């Protein structure tokens, strides 16, 4: 699922902490709202192991892919679209802290 605008970091973390049923892998790059700026991250989840890193702002389109067996593709697509939907102004505070914490734990 492609992302067209900076996402709400809280919705992204919600997806990473509770992936769609049957999805054993999530990966991609996502630009998130960070106040008046944006920050871009690469995410790679395999099973319950999660790796989040800073990613350069240039090069490629943002989006996420889910891989799994016997997944409800409609539900997976809905969840990814929800996580990547454009952030509302001012909604990033707690979500950005949560995403930054996941990045630090990934180091």
Short mmCIF file of C-alpha atoms in Angstrom, two decimals:
data_model
loop_
_atom_site.label_atom_id
_atom_site.label_comp_id
_atom_site.label_asym_id
_atom_site.label_seq_id
_atom_site.Cartn_x
_atom_site.Cartn_y
_atom_site.Cartn_z
CA UNK A 1 0.00 0.00 0.00
CA UNK A 2 1.49 3.32 -1.08
CA UNK A 3 1.48 6.43 1.11
CA UNK A 4 0.76 9.78 -0.52
CA UNK A 5 1.31 12.09 2.47
CA UNK A 6 3.02 12.03 5.88
CA UNK A 7 1.30 9.51 8.14
CA UNK A 8 0.32 9.79 11.77
CA UNK A 9 3.17 8.08 13.67
CA UNK A 10 0.76 6.80 16.33
CA UNK A 11 -1.31 4.89 13.78
CA UNK A 12 1.89 3.42 12.34
CA UNK A 13 3.02 2.24 15.78
CA UNK A 14 -0.44 0.80 16.44
CA UNK A 15 -0.05 -1.32 13.29
CA UNK A 16 3.48 -2.42 14.19
CA UNK A 17 2.47 -3.38 17.73
CA UNK A 18 -0.66 -5.22 16.54
CA UNK A 19 -0.10 -6.44 12.97
CA UNK A 20 -2.91 -7.96 10.90
CA UNK A 21 -3.68 -11.58 11.68
CA UNK A 22 -1.55 -13.96 9.64
CA UNK A 23 0.96 -11.30 8.58
CA UNK A 24 4.38 -12.48 9.70
CA UNK A 25 6.26 -9.73 7.90
CA UNK A 26 5.71 -5.99 7.41
CA UNK A 27 8.25 -3.85 5.62
CA UNK A 28 8.60 -0.52 3.90
CA UNK A 29 9.40 3.15 4.31
CA UNK A 30 7.09 5.70 5.84
CA UNK A 31 7.26 9.47 6.20
CA UNK A 32 5.53 10.63 9.36
CA UNK A 33 4.42 14.03 10.59
CA UNK A 34 6.81 15.53 13.14
CA UNK A 35 5.44 18.91 14.08
CA UNK A 36 6.18 21.32 11.24
CA UNK A 37 8.65 18.87 9.73
CA UNK A 38 8.54 15.28 8.60
CA UNK A 39 10.72 12.29 9.42
CA UNK A 40 11.16 9.18 7.31
CA UNK A 41 11.64 5.69 8.70
CA UNK A 42 12.32 2.24 7.32
CA UNK A 43 10.37 -0.48 9.12
CA UNK A 44 10.99 -4.21 8.99
CA UNK A 45 9.01 -6.61 11.14
CA UNK A 46 9.51 -10.38 11.01
CA UNK A 47 7.39 -12.31 13.48
CA UNK A 48 7.47 -10.27 16.66
CA UNK A 49 10.94 -8.87 15.95
CA UNK A 50 10.79 -5.25 14.88
CA UNK A 51 13.49 -3.03 13.42
CA UNK A 52 12.88 0.70 12.85
CA UNK A 53 15.60 2.97 11.45
CA UNK A 54 15.86 6.50 10.14
CA UNK A 55 15.72 6.55 6.35
CA UNK A 56 16.87 9.23 3.89
CA UNK A 57 14.06 11.46 2.64
CA UNK A 58 15.05 11.01 -0.99
CA UNK A 59 14.76 7.86 -3.01
CA UNK A 60 11.60 5.91 -3.60
CA UNK A 61 7.96 6.10 -2.69
CA UNK A 62 6.65 5.48 0.80
CA UNK A 63 4.52 2.46 1.52
CA UNK A 64 4.18 -0.80 3.37
CA UNK A 65 3.84 -4.40 2.31
CA UNK A 66 2.53 -7.27 4.44
CA UNK A 67 3.53 -10.87 3.83
CA UNK A 68 1.83 -13.87 5.37
CA UNK A 69 -0.07 -17.09 4.91
CA UNK A 70 -3.84 -17.33 4.84
CA UNK A 71 -4.35 -13.60 5.40
CA UNK A 72 -7.55 -11.74 4.73
CA UNK A 73 -6.13 -9.49 2.00
CA UNK A 74 -9.01 -7.03 2.26
CA UNK A 75 -8.50 -6.63 6.00
CA UNK A 76 -4.72 -6.35 5.62
CA UNK A 77 -5.08 -3.67 2.94
CA UNK A 78 -7.58 -1.77 5.12
CA UNK A 79 -5.21 -1.86 8.12
CA UNK A 80 -2.21 -0.71 6.05
CA UNK A 81 -4.22 2.11 4.45
CA UNK A 82 -5.45 3.20 7.89
CA UNK A 83 -1.88 3.26 9.25
CA UNK A 84 -0.67 5.25 6.23
CA UNK A 85 -3.56 7.70 6.04
CA UNK A 86 -2.49 11.37 6.22
CA UNK A 87 -1.83 12.76 9.67
CA UNK A 88 -4.11 15.38 11.10
CA UNK A 89 -2.38 18.55 12.23
CA UNK A 90 -1.06 18.31 15.78
CA UNK A 91 -1.82 14.60 16.19
CA UNK A 92 1.76 13.38 16.12
CA UNK A 93 3.02 14.13 19.69
CA UNK A 94 2.61 10.87 21.59
CA UNK A 95 2.82 8.77 18.44
CA UNK A 96 6.15 10.29 17.46
CA UNK A 97 7.52 9.57 20.94
CA UNK A 98 6.35 5.95 20.64
CA UNK A 99 7.92 5.56 17.17
CA UNK A 100 11.18 7.15 18.30
CA UNK A 101 11.25 4.74 21.24
CA UNK A 102 10.84 1.78 18.87
CA UNK A 103 13.71 3.14 16.76
CA UNK A 104 15.94 3.42 19.82
CA UNK A 105 15.06 -0.14 20.89
CA UNK A 106 15.99 -1.32 17.38
CA UNK A 107 19.58 -0.09 17.66
#
